XYZ file of C-alpha atoms in Angstrom:
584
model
C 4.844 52.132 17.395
C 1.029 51.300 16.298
C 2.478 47.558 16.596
C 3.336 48.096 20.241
C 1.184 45.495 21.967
C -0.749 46.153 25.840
C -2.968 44.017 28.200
C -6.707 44.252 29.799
C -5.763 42.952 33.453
C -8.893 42.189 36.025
C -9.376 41.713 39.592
C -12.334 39.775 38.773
C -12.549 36.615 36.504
C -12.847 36.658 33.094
C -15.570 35.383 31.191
C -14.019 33.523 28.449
C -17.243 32.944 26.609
C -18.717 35.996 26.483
C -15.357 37.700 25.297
C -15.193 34.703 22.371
C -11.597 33.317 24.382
C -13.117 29.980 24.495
C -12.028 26.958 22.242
C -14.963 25.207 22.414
C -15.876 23.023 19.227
C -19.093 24.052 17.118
C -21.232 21.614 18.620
C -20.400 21.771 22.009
C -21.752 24.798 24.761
C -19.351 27.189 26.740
C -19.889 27.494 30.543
C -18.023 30.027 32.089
C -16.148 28.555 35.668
C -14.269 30.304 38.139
C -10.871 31.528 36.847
C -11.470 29.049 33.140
C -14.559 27.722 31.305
C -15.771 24.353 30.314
C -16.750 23.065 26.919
C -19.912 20.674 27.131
C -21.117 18.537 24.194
C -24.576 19.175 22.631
C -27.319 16.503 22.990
C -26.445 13.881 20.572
C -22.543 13.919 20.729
C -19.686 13.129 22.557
C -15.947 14.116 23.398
C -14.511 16.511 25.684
C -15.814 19.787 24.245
C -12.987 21.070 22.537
C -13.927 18.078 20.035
C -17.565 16.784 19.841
C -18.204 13.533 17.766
C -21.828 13.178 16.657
C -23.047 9.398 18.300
C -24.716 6.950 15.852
C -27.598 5.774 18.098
C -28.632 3.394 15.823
C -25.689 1.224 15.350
C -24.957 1.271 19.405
C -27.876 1.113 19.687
C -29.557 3.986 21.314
C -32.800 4.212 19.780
C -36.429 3.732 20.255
C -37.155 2.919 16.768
C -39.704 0.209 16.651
C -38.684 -3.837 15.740
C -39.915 -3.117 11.910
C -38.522 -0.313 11.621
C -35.024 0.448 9.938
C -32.912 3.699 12.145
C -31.231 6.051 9.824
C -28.057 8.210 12.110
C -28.111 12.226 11.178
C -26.209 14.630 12.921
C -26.857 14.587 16.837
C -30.156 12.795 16.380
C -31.979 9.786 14.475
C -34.850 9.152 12.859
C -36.995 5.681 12.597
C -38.922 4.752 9.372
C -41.163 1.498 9.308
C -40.302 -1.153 6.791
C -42.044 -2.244 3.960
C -45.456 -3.409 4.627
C -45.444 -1.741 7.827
C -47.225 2.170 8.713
C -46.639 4.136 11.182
C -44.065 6.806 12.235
C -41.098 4.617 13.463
C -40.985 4.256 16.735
C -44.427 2.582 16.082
C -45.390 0.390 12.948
C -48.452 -1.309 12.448
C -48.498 -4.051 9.194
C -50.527 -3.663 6.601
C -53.203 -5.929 5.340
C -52.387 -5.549 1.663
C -55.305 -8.077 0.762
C -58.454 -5.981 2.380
C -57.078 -3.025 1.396
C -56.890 -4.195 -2.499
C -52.840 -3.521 -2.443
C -51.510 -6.539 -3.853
C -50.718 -7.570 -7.275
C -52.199 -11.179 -7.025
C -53.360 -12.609 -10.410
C -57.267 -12.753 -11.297
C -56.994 -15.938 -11.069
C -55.182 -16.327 -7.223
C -56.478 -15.915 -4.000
C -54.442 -13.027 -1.601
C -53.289 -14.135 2.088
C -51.964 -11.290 4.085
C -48.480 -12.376 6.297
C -46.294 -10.813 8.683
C -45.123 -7.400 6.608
C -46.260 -8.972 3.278
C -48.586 -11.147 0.854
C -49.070 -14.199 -0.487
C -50.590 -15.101 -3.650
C -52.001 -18.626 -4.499
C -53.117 -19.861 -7.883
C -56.311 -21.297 -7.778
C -56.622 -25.423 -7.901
C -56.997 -25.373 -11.552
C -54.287 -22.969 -12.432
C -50.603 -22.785 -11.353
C -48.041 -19.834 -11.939
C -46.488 -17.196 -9.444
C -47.940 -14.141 -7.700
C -48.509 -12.263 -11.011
C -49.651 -14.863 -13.405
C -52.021 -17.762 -12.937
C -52.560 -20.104 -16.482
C -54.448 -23.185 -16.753
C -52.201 -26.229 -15.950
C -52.289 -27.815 -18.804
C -53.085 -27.157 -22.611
C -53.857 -28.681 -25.740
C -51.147 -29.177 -28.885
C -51.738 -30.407 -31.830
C -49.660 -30.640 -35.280
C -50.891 -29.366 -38.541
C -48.772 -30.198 -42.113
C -48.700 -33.467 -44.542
C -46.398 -35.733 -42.093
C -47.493 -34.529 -38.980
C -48.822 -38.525 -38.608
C -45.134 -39.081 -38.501
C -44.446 -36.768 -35.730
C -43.194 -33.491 -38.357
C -45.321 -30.180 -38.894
C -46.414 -27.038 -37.603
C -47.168 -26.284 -34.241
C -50.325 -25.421 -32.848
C -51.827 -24.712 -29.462
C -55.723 -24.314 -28.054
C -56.387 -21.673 -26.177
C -59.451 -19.390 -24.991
C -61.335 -21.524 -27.608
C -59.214 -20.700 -30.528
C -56.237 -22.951 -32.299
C -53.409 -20.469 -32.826
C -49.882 -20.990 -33.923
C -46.209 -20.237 -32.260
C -43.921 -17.625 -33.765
C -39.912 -18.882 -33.541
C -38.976 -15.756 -32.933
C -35.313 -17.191 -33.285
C -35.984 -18.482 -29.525
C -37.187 -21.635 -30.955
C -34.972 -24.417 -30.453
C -34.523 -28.135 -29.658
C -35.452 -27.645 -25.719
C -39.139 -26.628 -26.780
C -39.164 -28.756 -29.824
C -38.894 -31.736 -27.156
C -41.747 -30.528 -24.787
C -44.313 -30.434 -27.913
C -42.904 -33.555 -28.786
C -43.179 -35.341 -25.259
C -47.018 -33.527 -25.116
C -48.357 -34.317 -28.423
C -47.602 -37.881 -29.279
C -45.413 -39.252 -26.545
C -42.587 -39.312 -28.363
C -39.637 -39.289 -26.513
C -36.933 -37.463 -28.746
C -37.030 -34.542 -30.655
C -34.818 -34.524 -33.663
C -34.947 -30.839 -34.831
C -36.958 -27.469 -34.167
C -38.397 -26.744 -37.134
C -38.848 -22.519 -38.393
C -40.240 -20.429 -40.133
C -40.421 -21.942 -44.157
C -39.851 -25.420 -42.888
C -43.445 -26.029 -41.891
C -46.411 -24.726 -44.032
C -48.071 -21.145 -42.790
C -50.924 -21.338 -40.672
C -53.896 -19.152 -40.438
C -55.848 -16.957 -37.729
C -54.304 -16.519 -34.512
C -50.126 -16.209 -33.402
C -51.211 -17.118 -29.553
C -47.222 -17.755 -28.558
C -44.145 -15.794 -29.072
C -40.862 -15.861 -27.600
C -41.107 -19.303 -26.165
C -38.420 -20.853 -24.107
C -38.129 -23.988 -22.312
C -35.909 -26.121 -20.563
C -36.664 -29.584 -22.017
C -37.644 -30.666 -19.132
C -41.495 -29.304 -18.386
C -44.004 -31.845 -18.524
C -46.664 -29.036 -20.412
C -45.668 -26.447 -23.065
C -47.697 -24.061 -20.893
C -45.066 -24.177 -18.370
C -42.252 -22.375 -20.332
C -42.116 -18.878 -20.524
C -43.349 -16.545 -23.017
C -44.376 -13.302 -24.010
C -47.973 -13.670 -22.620
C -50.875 -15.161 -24.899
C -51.339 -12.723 -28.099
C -48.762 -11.016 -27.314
C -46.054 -10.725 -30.167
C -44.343 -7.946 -32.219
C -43.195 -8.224 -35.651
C -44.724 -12.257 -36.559
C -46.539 -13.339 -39.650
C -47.454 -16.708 -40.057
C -43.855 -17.459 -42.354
C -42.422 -17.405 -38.853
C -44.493 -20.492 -37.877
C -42.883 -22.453 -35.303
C -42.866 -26.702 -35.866
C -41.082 -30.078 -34.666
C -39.537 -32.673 -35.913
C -40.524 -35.716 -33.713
C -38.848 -38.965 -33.388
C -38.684 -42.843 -31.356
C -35.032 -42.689 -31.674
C -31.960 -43.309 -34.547
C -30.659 -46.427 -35.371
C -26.653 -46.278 -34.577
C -24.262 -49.541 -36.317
C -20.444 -49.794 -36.716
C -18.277 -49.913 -39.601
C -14.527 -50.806 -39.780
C -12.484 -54.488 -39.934
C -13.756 -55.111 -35.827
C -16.993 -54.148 -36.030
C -18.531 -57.219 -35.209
C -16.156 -57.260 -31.862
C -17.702 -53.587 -31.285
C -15.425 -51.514 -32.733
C -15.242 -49.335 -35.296
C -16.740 -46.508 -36.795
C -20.274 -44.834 -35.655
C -22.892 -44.114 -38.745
C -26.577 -43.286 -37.528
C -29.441 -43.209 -39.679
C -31.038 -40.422 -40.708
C -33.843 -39.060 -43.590
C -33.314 -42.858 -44.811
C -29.562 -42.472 -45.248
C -26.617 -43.747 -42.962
C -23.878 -41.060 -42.330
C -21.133 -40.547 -39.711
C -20.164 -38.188 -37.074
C -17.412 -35.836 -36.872
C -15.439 -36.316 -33.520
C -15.111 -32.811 -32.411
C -16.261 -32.931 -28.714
C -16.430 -36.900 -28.754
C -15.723 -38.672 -25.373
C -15.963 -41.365 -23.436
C -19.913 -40.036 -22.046
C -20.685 -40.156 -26.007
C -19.258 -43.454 -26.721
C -21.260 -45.025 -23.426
C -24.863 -44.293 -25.088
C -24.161 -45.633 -28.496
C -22.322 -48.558 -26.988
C -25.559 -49.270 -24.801
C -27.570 -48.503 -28.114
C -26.125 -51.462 -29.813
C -26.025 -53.801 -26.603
C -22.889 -53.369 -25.167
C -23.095 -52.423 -21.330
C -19.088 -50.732 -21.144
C -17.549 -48.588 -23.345
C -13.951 -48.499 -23.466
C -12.808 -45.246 -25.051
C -14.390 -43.032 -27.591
C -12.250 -43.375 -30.801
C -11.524 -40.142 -33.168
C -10.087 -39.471 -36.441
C -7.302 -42.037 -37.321
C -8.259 -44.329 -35.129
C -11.105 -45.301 -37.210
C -10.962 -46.494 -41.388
C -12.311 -43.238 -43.094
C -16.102 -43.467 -43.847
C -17.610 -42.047 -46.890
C -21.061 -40.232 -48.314
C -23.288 -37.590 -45.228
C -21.647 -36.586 -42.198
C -24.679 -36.176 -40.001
C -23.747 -34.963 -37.048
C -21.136 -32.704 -35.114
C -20.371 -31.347 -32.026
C -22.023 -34.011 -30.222
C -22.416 -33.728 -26.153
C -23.958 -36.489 -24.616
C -23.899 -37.052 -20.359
C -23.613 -40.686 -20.713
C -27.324 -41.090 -19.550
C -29.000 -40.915 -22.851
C -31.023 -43.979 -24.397
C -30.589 -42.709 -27.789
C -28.067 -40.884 -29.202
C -30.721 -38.452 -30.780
C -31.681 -37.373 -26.971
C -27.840 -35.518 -27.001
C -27.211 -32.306 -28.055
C -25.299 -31.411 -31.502
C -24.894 -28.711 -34.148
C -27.649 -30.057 -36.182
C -28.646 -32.692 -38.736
C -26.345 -31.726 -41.479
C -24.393 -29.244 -40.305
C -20.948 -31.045 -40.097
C -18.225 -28.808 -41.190
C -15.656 -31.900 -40.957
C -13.847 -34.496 -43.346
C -13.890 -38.446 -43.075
C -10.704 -38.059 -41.666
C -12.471 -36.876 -38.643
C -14.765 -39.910 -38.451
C -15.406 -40.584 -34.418
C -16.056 -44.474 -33.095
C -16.369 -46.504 -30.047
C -14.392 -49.429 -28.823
C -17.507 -51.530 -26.626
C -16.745 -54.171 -24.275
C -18.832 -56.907 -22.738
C -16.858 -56.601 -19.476
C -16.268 -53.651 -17.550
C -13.183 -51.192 -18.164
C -10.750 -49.433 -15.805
C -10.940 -46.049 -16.942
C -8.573 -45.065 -14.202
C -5.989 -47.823 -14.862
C -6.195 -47.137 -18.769
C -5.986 -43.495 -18.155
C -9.414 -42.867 -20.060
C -10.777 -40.554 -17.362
C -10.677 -37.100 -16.925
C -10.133 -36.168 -13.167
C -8.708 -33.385 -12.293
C -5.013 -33.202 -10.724
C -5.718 -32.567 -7.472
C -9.039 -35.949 -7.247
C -8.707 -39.396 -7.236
C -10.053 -41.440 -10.029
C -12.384 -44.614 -8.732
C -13.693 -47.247 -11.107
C -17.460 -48.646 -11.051
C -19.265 -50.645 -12.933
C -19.204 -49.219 -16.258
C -18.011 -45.875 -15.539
C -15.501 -43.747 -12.561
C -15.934 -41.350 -10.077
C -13.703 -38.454 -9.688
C -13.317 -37.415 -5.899
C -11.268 -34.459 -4.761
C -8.295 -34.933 -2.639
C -8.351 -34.243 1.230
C -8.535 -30.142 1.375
C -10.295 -29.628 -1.988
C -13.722 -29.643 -2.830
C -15.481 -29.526 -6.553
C -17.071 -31.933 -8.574
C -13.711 -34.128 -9.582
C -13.365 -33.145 -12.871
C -12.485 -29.316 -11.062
C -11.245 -29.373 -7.783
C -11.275 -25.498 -6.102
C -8.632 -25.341 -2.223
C -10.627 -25.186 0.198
C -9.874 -22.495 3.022
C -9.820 -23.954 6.417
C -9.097 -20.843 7.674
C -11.806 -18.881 6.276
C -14.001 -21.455 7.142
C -13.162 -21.883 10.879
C -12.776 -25.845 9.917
C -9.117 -25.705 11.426
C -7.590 -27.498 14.634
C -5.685 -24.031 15.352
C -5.429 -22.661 18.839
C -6.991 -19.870 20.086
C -3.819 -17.955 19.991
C -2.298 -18.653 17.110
C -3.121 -17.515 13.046
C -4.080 -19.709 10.828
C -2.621 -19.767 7.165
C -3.874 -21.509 4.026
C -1.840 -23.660 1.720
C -3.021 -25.634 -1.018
C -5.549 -28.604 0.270
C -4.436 -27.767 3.578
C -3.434 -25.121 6.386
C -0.979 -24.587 9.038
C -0.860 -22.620 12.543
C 1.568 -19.936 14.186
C 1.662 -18.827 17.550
C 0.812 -15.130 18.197
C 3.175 -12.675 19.558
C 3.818 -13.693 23.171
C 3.091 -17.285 22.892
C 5.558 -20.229 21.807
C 3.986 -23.845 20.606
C 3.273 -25.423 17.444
C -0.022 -24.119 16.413
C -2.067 -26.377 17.652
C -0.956 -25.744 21.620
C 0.626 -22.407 22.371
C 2.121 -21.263 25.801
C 1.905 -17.715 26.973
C 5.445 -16.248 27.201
C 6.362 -14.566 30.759
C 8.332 -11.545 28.979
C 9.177 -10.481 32.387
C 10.999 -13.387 33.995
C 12.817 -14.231 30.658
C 13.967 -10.578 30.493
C 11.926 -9.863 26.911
C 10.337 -6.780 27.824
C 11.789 -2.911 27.231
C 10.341 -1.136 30.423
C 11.767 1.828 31.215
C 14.775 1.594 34.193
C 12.122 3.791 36.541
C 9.361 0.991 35.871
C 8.257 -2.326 37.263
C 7.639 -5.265 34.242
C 3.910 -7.245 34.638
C 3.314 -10.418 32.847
C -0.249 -10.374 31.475
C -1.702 -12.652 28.587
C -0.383 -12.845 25.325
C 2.005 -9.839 26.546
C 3.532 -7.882 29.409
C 2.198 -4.213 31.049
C 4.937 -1.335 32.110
C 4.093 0.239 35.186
C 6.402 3.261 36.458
C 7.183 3.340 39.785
C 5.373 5.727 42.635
C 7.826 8.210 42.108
C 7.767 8.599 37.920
C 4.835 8.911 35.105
C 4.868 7.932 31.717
C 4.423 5.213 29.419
C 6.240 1.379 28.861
C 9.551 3.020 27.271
C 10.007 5.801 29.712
C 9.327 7.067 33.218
C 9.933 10.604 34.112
C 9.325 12.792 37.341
C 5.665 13.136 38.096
C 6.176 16.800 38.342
C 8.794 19.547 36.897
C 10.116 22.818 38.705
C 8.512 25.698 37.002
C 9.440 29.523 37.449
C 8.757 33.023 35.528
C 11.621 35.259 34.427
C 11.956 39.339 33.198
C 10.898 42.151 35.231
C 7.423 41.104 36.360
C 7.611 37.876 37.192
C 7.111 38.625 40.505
C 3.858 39.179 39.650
C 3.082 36.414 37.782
C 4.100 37.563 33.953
C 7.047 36.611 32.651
C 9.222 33.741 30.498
C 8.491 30.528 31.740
C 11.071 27.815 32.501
C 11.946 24.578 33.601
C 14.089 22.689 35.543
C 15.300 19.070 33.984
C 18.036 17.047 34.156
C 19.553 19.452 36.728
C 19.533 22.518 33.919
C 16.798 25.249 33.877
C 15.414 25.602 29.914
C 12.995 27.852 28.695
C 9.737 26.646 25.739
C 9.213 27.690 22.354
C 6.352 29.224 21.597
C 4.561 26.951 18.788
C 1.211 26.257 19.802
C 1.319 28.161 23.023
C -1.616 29.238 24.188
C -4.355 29.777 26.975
C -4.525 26.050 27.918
C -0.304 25.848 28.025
C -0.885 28.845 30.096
C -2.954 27.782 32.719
C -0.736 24.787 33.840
C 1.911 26.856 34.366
C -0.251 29.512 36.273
C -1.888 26.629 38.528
C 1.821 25.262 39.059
C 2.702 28.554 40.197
C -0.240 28.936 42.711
C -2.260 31.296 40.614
C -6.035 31.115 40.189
C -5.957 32.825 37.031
C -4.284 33.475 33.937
C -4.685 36.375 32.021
C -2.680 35.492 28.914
C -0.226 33.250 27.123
C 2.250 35.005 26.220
C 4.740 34.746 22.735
C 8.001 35.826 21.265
C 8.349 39.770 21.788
C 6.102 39.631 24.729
C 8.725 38.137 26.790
C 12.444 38.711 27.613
C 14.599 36.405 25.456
C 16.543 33.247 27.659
C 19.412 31.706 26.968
C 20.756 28.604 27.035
C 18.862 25.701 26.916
C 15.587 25.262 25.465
C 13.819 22.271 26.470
C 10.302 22.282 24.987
C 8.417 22.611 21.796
C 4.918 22.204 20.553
C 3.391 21.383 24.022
C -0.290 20.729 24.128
C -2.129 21.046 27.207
C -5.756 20.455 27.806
C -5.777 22.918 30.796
C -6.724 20.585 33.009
C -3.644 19.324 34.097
C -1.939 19.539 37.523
C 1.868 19.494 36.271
C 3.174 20.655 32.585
C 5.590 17.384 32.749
C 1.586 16.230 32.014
C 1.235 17.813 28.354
C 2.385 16.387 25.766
C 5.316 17.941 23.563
C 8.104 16.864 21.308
C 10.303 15.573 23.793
C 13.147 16.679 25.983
C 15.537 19.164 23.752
C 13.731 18.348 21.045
C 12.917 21.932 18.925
C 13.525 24.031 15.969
C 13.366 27.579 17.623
C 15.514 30.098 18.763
C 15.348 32.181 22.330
C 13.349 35.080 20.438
C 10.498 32.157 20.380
C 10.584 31.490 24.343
C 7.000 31.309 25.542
C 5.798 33.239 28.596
C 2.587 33.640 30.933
C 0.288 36.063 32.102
C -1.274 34.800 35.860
C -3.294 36.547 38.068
C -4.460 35.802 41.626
C-alpha cells in the first residue's frame, strides 16, 4: 500500500508555474492564466512556447548592424563587427585612412592613396612593381666569357652600382635564357640556358637567385626572384649564362627533297643532325616548311616515312605552335639529348599550294567540332551544344545555364550538346508550352467523399465541407461525443470515451497528459482540470478502443482536433484506458 496513489483537489486555480506543472520550453516564460498557463518565447526567439527556435536576425534580416559591417547570429541575439578597414563597434563603422595613419605596407619607393575600406599603392614614375615592391624599370645585362661576342657566356646584371652575377639555382631555364638574350644583343632566339660549369665563374657579387620568367618580359627585371642579394647556398660554380642565337639553318634530305620532302636535319655547333619524331605534328612541320620557303605544309612525316638519316640526332621532343620563325624559337628536350634511333627520323611533306587538312584527315578536331580549312592551316569549331577550343569540346548545360527555350512549368534535362523539356506535375504540353491540368473536372483528384475538389495552378486544393474537418484524403465530424465513466464521473473524474462510427471507445494512455486533459475537460464544460489521469487510476473499459498516442496542444475546442494514430489504430489493452481529472 505505500504505492497507493491520492490527489490535491482546489476550489481555486492552480498555478501551474509555480508548482513546476508547466511544459514550457527552456527559453520561453510561464504565465499563469485562469484555469491553464501560457508559454511565451524569450526576446530573440520564436514558436509557440512549448518549443522556442532562436531567430537569425541577420540572415532575415533583423539587424541594425551598419552597411560595413558583417552580422554574426548567437543565441537570441546578434552582434555587428565592422569589416576590414573599417572601426567602430558595428552598428557604426568609420574607414580608416591607412595612409595618414602609417598602416599600409606600400613600398619605399610608392606613393599610398587611401580608398573606400582600403589602400592603394603606386610605384613611382621611374619604378614599376606591386604594392610591396617597387624596382627600377629597367636594368643593365651584360655577358662576360671568351664567345660572349657570339652571343654565349656568363650572365651578368648592374645593379646599385655593382656588376653581380645570377645563380641557376636549377630554376634557370630556356624562358630566362631568352629574356637576357632579347635584352642584351637583340637576338631573337635563345638556343640553351647555360649552368653552373658551362660558363666560367665570376667574381664579387651573386645579385639574382631563383629567377623565373615567362619568355615573354621585355626586361630581366620583370621576372621574379628572390629579391636582390638575396640567395642561400650559391657560389660562383653555380653561375647562370646563355647561349644566344639569329636562328638554325633547317634543309631536307631523302629522293624528293628538292619537291620538299624528305627528311629534316638542322644545323647545329657546325654539324647537321636530325630530329627524332616523338611529339612531331603538323604545327612542327608548318615552321620548318616556312623556314625553307614553302607557305603549306602538308603533313609532318615520322619514322618510316622518311629514308633513315645517319651521324647527331639533335633534337627531340619538339613542340612548336605553328607560329614560330625558326625552329630554334620551339621548345625541345635539348641540343643533344635525343634518346632515339634513325629509324625515328621525323620530315615534312611542303606544298606550294594550300592543303585540306580536313579532307586529307591531317587535323586533329575533336569528335564532337567541325574541321574548317584556311589558308594554310584549319579551324576546329565545336558542334551546336558544345563549347571548348575544337581540339576538346566540353557539353554545355543549357539547363544550368538558363540558355533553354523551356517553359516556366516544365524541368529542363541535359543531354549531350543539347537539352529537352517535361511538363511538371499538373500540366500536359511538350516542354516548350504546357497547359495547367483541371484535376477536378477530369476526375484526377483523391478528395475525400465529405469534400469539395478546387482547381488551382499546377494542382488542385481539398476543401471539406461545412459539416467535416480534416485534410485532402479525409473529412471527419468537426466534433466527437465525449463522456467520463467509473464512480465519479459525475464529478468530472473518470475514463474518458468517445463516440465514433456509432460505437462508444475508450483511449490509451501513451502520451496522455495535462494538455489531452484539458480538451476533454473544456468539451465537458469544465473550467479546470486537475489531472490526466493513466492506467490504474481509472476503471478498465471494454470493448472498443479507438485512440492512441493523441497529442493535444490544449488549446483546442474538440479532441477530434488532436492529432493521434488514427481511428482503431493502437497497441494497448483496456488496463491502458486514459482518464481525466476536471474541476469547475
Amino acid at each position: 500500500h505505500y504505492h497507493d496513489a491520492g490527489v490535491e483537489c482546489s476550489l481555486t486555480d492552480v498555478d501551474e508555474c509555480a508548482r513546476g506543472l508547466d511544459n514550457c520550453n527552456s527559453n520561453s516564460q510561464c504565465i499563469n492564466t485562469d484555469g491553464s498557463f501560457l508559454c511565451r518565447c524569450n526576446h530573440g526567439y520564436t514558436g509557440y512556447g512549448a518549443y522556442c527556435y532562436d531567430i537569425n536576425e541577420c540572415v532575415l534580416p533583423i539587424n541594425n548592424c551598419h552597411s560595413n559591417a558583417s552580422c554574426t547570429n548567437i543565441g537570441g541575439s546578434f552582434f555587428c563587427t565592422c569589416d576590414s578597414g573599417y572601426t567602430g563597434n558595428g552598428t557604426f563603422c568609420k574607414e580608416i585612412d591607412e595612409c595618414s595613419l602609417s598602416l599600409d605596407d606600400c613600398h619605399p619607393n610608392s606613393n599610398c592613396t587611401n580608398i573606400d575600406g582600403s589602400f592603394l599603392c603606386t610605384c613611382d614614375s621611374r619604378f614599376e612593381g606591386n604594392e610591396t615592391l617597387c624596382e627600377e624599370k629597367s636594368i643593365a645585362v651584360r655577358l662576360i666569357g671568351p664567345s660572349s661576342s657570339n652571343g654565349t657566356g656568363r650572365v651578368e646584371v648592374f645593379y646599385n652600382g655593382e656588376w653581380g652575377t645570377i645563380c641557376d639555382d636549377y630554376n634557370w631555364n630556356i624562358n630566362d635564357a631568352r629574356v637576357v638574350c632579347r635584352q642584351v644583343l637583340g637576338l631573337p632566339y635563345a638556343v640553351r640556358a647555360l649552368r653552373r660549369h658551362q660558363v666560367p665563374d665570376g667574381t664579387g657579387k651573386i645579385w639574382l637567385a631563383n629567377v623565373r620568367c615567362t619568355g615573354n618580359e621585355q626586361s630581366l627585371i620583370n621576372c621574379s626572384h628572390n629579391g636582390w642579394g638575396n640567395h642561400k647556398y650559391c657560389g660562383h660554380y653555380n653561375d647562370a649564362g646563355v647561349q644566344c642565337s639569329s636562328g638554325v639553318s633547317v634543309r631536307l634530305r631523302g629522293p624528293s627533297s628538292s619537291n620538299g620532302t624528305g627528311r629534316v636535319e638542322v644545323l647545329y655547333n657546325g654539324r647537321w643532325g636530325t630530329i627524332c619524331h616523338y611529339s612531331w605534328d603538323i604545327y612542327d612541320a608548318r615552321v620548318v616548311c616556312r623556314q625553307l620557303g614553302y607557305p603549306y605544309a602538308a603533313r609532318a612525316l615520322k619514322g618510316y616515312q622518311v629514308p633513315d638519316g645517319a651521324g647527331q640526332i639533335w633534337l627531340n621532343s619538339v613542340r612548336c605552335t605553328g607560329n614560330e620563325e625558326n625552329l630554334i624559337s620551339c621548345s625541345h628536350s635539348g641540343w643533344g639529348n635525343a634518346y632515339c634511333r634513325h629509324y625515328q627520323d621525323a620530315g615534312v611533306e611542303c606544298s606550294a599550294t594550300d592543303v585540306d587538312e580536313c579532307a586529307r584527315g591531317l587535323d586533329n578536331c575533336g569528335s564532337n567540332s567541325q574541321c574548317i580549312n584556311t589558308d594554310g592551316s584549319f579551324l576546329c569549331r565545336c558542334n551546336h551544344g558544345y563549347t571548348g577550343n575544337g581540339v576538346y569540346c566540353y557539353d554545355i548545360n543549357e539547363c544550368s545555364l538558363s540558355i533553354h527555350n523551356c517553359h516556366s512549368n516544365t524541368s529542363c534535362t541535359n543531354i549531350g550538346g543539347s537539352f529537352f523539356c517535361t511538363c511538371e506535375s499538373g500540366y500536359t504540353g511538350n516542354g516548350t508550352f504546357c497547359q495547367e491540368l483541371d484535376e477536378c473536372s477530369l476526375s484526377l483528384d483523391d478528395c475525400h467523399p465529405n469534400s469539395n475538389c478546387t482547381n488551382i495552378d499546377g494542382s488542385f486544393l481539398c476543401i471539406c465541407d461545412e459539416k467535416f474537418a480534416g485534410n485532402e484524403t479525409l473529412c471527419q465530424e468537426k466534433s466527437i461525443a465525449v463522456r467520463l465513466r467509473g464512480p465519479s464521473s459525475s464529478n468530472g473524474t473518470g475514463r474518458a470515451e468517445v463516440f465514433y462510427n456509432g460505437r462508444w471507445g475508450t483511449i490509451c494512455h501513451d502520451y496522455w497528459d495535462i494538455n489531452d486533459a484539458t480538451v476533454v475537460c473544456r468539451q465537458l464544460g469544465y473550467p479546470y482540470t486537475i489531472r490526466a489521469l493513466r492506467g490504474n487510476q481509472v476503471p478498465d473499459g471494454a470493448g472498443q478502443i479507438w485512440l492512441d498516442n493523441v497529442r493535444c496542444t490544449g488549446n483546442e475546442e474538440s479532441l477530434i482536433n488532436c492529432s493521434h494514430n488514427g481511428w482503431g489504430y493502437h497497441n494497448c489493452r483496456h488496463y491502458q484506458d486514459a482518464g481525466v481529472e476536471c474541476s469547475s
